[in-house]
mmCIF file of C-alpha atoms in Angstrom:
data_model
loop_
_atom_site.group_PDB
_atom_site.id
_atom_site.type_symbol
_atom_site.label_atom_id
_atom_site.label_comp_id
_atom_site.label_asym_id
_atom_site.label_seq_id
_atom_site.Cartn_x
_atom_site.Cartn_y
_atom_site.Cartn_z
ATOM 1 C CA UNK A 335 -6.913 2.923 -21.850
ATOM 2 C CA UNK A 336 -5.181 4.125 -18.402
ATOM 3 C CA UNK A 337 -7.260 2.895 -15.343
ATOM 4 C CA UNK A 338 -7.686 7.205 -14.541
ATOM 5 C CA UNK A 339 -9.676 7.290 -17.798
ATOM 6 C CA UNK A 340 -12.011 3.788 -16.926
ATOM 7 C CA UNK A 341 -12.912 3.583 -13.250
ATOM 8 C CA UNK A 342 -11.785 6.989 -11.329
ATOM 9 C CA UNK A 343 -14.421 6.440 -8.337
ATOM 10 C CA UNK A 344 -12.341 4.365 -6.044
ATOM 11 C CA UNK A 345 -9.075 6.374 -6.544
ATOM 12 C CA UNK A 346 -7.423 9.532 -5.609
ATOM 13 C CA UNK A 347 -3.761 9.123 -6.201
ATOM 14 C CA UNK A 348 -1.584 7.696 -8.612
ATOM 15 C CA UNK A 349 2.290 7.405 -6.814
ATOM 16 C CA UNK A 350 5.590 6.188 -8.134
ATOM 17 C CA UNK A 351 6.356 6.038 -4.182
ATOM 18 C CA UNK A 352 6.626 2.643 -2.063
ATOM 19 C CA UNK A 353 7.169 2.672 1.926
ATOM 20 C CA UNK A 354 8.681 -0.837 2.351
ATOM 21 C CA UNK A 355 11.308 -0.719 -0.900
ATOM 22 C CA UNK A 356 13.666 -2.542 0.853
ATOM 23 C CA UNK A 357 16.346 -5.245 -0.080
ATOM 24 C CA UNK A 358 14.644 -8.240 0.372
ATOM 25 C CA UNK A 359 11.455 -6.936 0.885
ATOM 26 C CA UNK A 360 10.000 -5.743 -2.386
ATOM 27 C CA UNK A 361 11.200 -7.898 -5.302
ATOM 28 C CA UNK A 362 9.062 -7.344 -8.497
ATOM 29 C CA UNK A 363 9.009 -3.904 -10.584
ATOM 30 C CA UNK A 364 6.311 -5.085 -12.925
ATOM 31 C CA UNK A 365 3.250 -5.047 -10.119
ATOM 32 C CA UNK A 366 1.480 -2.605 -9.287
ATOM 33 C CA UNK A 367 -0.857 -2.851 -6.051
ATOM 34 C CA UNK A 368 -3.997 -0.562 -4.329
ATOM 35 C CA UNK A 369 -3.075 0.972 -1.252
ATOM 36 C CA UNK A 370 -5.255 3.022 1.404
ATOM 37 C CA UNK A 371 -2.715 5.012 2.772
ATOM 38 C CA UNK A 372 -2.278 8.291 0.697
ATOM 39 C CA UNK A 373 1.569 7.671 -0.333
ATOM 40 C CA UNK A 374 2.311 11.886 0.145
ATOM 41 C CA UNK A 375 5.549 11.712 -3.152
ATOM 42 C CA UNK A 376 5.864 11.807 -6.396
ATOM 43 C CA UNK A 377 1.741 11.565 -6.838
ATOM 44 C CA UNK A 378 -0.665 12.746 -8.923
ATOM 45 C CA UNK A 379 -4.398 13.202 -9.367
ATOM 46 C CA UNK A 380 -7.203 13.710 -11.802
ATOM 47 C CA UNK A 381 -7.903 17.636 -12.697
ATOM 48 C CA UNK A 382 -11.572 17.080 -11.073
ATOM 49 C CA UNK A 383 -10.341 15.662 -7.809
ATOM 50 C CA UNK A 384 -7.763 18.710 -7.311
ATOM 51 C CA UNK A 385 -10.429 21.675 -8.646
ATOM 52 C CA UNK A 386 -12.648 19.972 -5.300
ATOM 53 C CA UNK A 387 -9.695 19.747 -2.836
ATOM 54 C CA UNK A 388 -8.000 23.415 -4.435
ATOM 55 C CA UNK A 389 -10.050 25.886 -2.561
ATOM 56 C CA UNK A 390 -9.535 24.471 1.142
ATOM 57 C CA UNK A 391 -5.965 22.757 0.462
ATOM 58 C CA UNK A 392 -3.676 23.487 3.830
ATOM 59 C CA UNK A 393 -0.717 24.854 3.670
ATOM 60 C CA UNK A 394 1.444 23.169 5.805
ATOM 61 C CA UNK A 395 1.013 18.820 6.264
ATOM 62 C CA UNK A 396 -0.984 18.164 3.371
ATOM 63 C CA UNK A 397 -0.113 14.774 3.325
ATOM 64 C CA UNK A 398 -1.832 14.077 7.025
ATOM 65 C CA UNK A 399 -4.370 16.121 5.423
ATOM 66 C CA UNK A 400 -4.982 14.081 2.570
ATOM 67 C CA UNK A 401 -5.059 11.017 4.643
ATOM 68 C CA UNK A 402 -7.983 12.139 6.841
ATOM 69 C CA UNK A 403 -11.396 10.220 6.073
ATOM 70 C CA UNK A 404 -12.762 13.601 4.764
ATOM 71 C CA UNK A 405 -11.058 13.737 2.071
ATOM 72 C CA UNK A 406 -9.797 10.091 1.197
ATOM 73 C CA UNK A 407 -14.028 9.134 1.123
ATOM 74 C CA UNK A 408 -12.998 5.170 1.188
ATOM 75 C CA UNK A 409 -10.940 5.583 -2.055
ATOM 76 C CA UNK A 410 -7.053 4.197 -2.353
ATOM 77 C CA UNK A 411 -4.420 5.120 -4.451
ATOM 78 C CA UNK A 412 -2.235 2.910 -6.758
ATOM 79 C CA UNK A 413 1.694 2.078 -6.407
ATOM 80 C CA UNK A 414 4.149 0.058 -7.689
ATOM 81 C CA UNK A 415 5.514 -2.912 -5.363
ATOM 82 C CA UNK A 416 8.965 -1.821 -6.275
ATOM 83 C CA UNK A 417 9.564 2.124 -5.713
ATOM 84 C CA UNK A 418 10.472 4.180 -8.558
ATOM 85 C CA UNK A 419 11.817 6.644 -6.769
ATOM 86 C CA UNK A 420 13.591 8.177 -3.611
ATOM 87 C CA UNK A 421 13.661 10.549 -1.272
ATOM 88 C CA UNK A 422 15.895 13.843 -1.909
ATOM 89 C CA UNK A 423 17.883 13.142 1.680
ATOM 90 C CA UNK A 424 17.796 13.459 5.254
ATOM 91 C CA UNK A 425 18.444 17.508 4.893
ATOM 92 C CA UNK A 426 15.333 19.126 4.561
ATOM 93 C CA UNK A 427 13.203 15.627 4.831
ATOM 94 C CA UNK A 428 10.383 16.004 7.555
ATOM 95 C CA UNK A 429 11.317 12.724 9.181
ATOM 96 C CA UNK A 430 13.630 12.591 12.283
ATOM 97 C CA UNK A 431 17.109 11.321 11.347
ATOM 98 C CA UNK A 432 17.062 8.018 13.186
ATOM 99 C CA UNK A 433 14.396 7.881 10.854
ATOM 100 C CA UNK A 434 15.786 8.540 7.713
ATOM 101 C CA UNK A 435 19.068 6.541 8.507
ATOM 102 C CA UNK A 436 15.885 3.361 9.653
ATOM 103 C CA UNK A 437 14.185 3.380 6.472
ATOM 104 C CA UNK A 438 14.718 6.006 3.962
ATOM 105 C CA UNK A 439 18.383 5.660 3.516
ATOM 106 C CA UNK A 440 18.514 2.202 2.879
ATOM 107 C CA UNK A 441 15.323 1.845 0.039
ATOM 108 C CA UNK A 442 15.917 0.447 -3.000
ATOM 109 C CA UNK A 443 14.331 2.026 -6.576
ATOM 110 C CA UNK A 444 13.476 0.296 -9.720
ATOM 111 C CA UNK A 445 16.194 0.243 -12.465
ATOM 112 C CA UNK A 446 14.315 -1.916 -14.752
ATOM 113 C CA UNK A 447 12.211 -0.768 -17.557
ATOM 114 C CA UNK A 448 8.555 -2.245 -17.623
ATOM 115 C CA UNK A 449 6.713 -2.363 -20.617
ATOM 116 C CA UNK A 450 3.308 -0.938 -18.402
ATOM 117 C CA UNK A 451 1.435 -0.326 -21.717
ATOM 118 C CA UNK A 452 1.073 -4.240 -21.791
ATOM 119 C CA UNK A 453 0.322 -4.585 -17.841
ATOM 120 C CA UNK A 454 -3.586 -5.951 -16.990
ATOM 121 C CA UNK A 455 -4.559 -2.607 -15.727
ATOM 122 C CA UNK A 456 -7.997 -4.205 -15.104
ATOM 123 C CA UNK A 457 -6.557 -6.099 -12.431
ATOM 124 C CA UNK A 458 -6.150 -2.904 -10.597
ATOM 125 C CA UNK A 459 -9.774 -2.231 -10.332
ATOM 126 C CA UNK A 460 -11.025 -2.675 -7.467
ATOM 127 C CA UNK A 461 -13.741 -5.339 -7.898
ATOM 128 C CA UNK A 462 -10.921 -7.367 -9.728
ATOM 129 C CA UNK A 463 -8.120 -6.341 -6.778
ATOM 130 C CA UNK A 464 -10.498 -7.302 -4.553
ATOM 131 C CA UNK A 465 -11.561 -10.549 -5.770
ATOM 132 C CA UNK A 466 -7.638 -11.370 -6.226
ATOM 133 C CA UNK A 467 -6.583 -10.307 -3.113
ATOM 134 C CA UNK A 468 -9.779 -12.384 -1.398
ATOM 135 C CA UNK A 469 -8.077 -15.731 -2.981
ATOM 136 C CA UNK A 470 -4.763 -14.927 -1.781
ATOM 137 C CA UNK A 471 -5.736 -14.088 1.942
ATOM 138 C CA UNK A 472 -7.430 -17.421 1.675
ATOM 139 C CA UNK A 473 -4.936 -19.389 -0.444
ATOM 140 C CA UNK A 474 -2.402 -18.097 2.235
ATOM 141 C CA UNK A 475 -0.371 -20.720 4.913
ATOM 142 C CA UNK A 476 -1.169 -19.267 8.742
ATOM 143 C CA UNK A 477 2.212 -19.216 10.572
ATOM 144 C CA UNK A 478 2.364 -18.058 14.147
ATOM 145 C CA UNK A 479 5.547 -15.866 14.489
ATOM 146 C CA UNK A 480 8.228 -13.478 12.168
ATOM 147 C CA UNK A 481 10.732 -16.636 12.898
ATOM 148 C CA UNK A 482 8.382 -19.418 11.416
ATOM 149 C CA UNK A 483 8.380 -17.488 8.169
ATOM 150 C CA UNK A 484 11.908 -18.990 7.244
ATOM 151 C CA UNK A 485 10.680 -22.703 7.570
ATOM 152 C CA UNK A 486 8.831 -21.810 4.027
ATOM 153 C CA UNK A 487 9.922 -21.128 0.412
ATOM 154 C CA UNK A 488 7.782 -20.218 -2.132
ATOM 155 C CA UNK A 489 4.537 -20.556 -0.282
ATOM 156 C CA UNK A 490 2.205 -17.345 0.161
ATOM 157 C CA UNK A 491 2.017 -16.576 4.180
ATOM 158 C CA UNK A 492 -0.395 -15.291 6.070
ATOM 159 C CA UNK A 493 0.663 -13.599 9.609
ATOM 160 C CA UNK A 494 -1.672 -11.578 11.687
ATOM 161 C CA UNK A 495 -1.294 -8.682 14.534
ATOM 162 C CA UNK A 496 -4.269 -7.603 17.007
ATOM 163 C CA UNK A 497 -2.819 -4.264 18.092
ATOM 164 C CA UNK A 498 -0.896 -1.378 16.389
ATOM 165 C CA UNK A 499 1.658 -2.261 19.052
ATOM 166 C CA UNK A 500 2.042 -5.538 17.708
ATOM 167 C CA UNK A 501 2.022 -4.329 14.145
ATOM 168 C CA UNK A 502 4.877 -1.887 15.168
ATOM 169 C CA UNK A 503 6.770 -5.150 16.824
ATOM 170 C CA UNK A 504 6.595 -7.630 14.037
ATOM 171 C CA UNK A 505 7.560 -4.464 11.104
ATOM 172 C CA UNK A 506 10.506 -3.406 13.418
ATOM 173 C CA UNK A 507 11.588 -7.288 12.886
ATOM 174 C CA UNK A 508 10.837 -7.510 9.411
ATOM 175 C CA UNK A 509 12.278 -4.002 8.792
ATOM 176 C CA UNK A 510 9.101 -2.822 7.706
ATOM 177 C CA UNK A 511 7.659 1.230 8.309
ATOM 178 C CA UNK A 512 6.203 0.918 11.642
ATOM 179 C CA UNK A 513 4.264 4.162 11.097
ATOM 180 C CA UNK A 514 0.396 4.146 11.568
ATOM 181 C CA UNK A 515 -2.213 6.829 10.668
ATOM 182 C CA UNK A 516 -5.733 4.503 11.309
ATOM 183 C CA UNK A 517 -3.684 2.260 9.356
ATOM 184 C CA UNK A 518 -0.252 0.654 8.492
ATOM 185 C CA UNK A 519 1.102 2.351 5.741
ATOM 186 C CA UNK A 520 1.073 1.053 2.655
ATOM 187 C CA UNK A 521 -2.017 -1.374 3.772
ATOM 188 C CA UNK A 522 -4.793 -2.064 1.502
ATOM 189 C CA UNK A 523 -7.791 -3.057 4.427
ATOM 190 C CA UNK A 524 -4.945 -3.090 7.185
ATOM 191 C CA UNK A 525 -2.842 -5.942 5.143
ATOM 192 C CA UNK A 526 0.482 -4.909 3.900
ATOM 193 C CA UNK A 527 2.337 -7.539 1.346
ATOM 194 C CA UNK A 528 5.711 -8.412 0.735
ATOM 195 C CA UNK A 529 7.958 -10.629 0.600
ATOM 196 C CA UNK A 530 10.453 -12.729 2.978
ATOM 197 C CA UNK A 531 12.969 -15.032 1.143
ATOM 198 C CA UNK A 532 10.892 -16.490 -1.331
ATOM 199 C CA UNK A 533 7.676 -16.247 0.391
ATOM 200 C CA UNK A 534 4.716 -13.622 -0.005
ATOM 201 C CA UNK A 535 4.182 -12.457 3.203
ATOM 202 C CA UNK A 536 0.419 -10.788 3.815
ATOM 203 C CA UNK A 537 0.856 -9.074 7.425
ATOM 204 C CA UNK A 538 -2.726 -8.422 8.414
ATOM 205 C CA UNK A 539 -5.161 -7.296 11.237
ATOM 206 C CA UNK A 540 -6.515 -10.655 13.298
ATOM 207 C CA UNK A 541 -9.811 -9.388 12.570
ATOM 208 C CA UNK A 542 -9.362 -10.372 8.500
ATOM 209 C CA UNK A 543 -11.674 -13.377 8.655
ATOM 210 C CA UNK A 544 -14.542 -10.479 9.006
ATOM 211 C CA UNK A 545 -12.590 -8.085 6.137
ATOM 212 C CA UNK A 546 -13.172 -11.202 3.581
ATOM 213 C CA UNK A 547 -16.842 -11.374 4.302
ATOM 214 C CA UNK A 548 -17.189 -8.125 3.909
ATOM 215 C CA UNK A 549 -15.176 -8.057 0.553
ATOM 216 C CA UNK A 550 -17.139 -11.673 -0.393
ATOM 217 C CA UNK A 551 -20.686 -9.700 0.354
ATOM 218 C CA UNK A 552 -20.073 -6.479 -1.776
ATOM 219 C CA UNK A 553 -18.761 -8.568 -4.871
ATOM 220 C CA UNK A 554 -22.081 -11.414 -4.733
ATOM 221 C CA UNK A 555 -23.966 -7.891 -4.815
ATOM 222 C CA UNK A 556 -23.033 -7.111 -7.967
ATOM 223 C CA UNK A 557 -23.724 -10.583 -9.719
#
């Protein structure tokens, strides 16, 4: 059955829409991956959620809106790693040019079909994303620097930041959205995953060590 129809607590939007769909950057179309940041295209959202947010929807910057702690209430939304769609152009887009022609212009979009009927949807939940997501943080190799990352291949990464400054240095590198709204975008608990070469990279806060725990604590709590 679809995930909306199993576990709806911990979600609030379904998007086709990726930040970081990039050449080199976002590789498989067949994964789909929790996300705090509200994605603001091609989303939707379960009749119940919009009946609550209907009556005192903005509007103008809905999106911002949406992202705000008052509404969001802890919950993430779901995307694919690859996006499956675009942006309609820099004319009429809300985002500066030097923007557009940064990061917009040059995403990538799925072409492949996937057979999603057959995807582990379950693995999307959050107790299951979170336990998987625990293992790979820990799983993960610690490099130092954006230039280390090449003396890998095939190895899961783990590389950390300690300021939104930083964060905005090492994604200007990468060619990763620098934007931040109390988070990265695209960041499920300030990590955002892709890939260099043929390495899974997991960019997150310095302060992870204490994310885990918390993560670790919540799941023993429901043995």
């Amino acid at each position: 059955r679809p995930i909306w129809c199993r576990r709806t607590a911990s979600l609030y939007a379904i998007s086709a829409w990726r930040e970081h769909s990039r050449p080199g950057i976002d590789k498989d179309p067949g994964t789909g991956m929790r996300a705090a940041f509200f994605p603001g295209l091609r989303w939707m959202m379960t009749r119940k959620l919009w009946l609550g947010l209907d009556p005192v929807w903005p509007s103008v910057y809905w999106d911002d809106w949406m992202r705000e702690e008052a509404q969001r209430k802890g919950r993430d939304s779901l995307r694919p790693e690859i996006s499956r769609t675009t942006t309609f152009g820099e004319e009429g887009a809300t985002a500066e040019a030097a923007t557009y022609d940064l990061y917009w212009k040059k995403m990538i979009k799925n072409t492949k079909n996937v057979d999603w009927s057959s995807y582990p949807v379950e693995n999307l939940e959050k107790d299951s994303f979170d336990r998987m997501f625990v293992e790979r943080l820990e799983s993960a190799l610690h490099v130092d620097s954006v230039k280390s990352l090449k003396s890998y291949d095939g190895k899961t990464l783990l590389l950390t930041y300690s300021t939104q400054e930083e964060f905005g240095e090492i994604a200007l590198k990468l060619g990763l959205f620098t934007e931040w709204n109390r988070f990265p975008r695209g960041a499920y608990r300030g990590v955002v995953e892709f890939w260099s070469g043929n390495n899974k990279v997991m960019l997150a806060p310095g302060s992870i060590e204490s994310t885990i725990i918390d993560i670790k604590k919540r799941l023993k709590q429901l043995n």
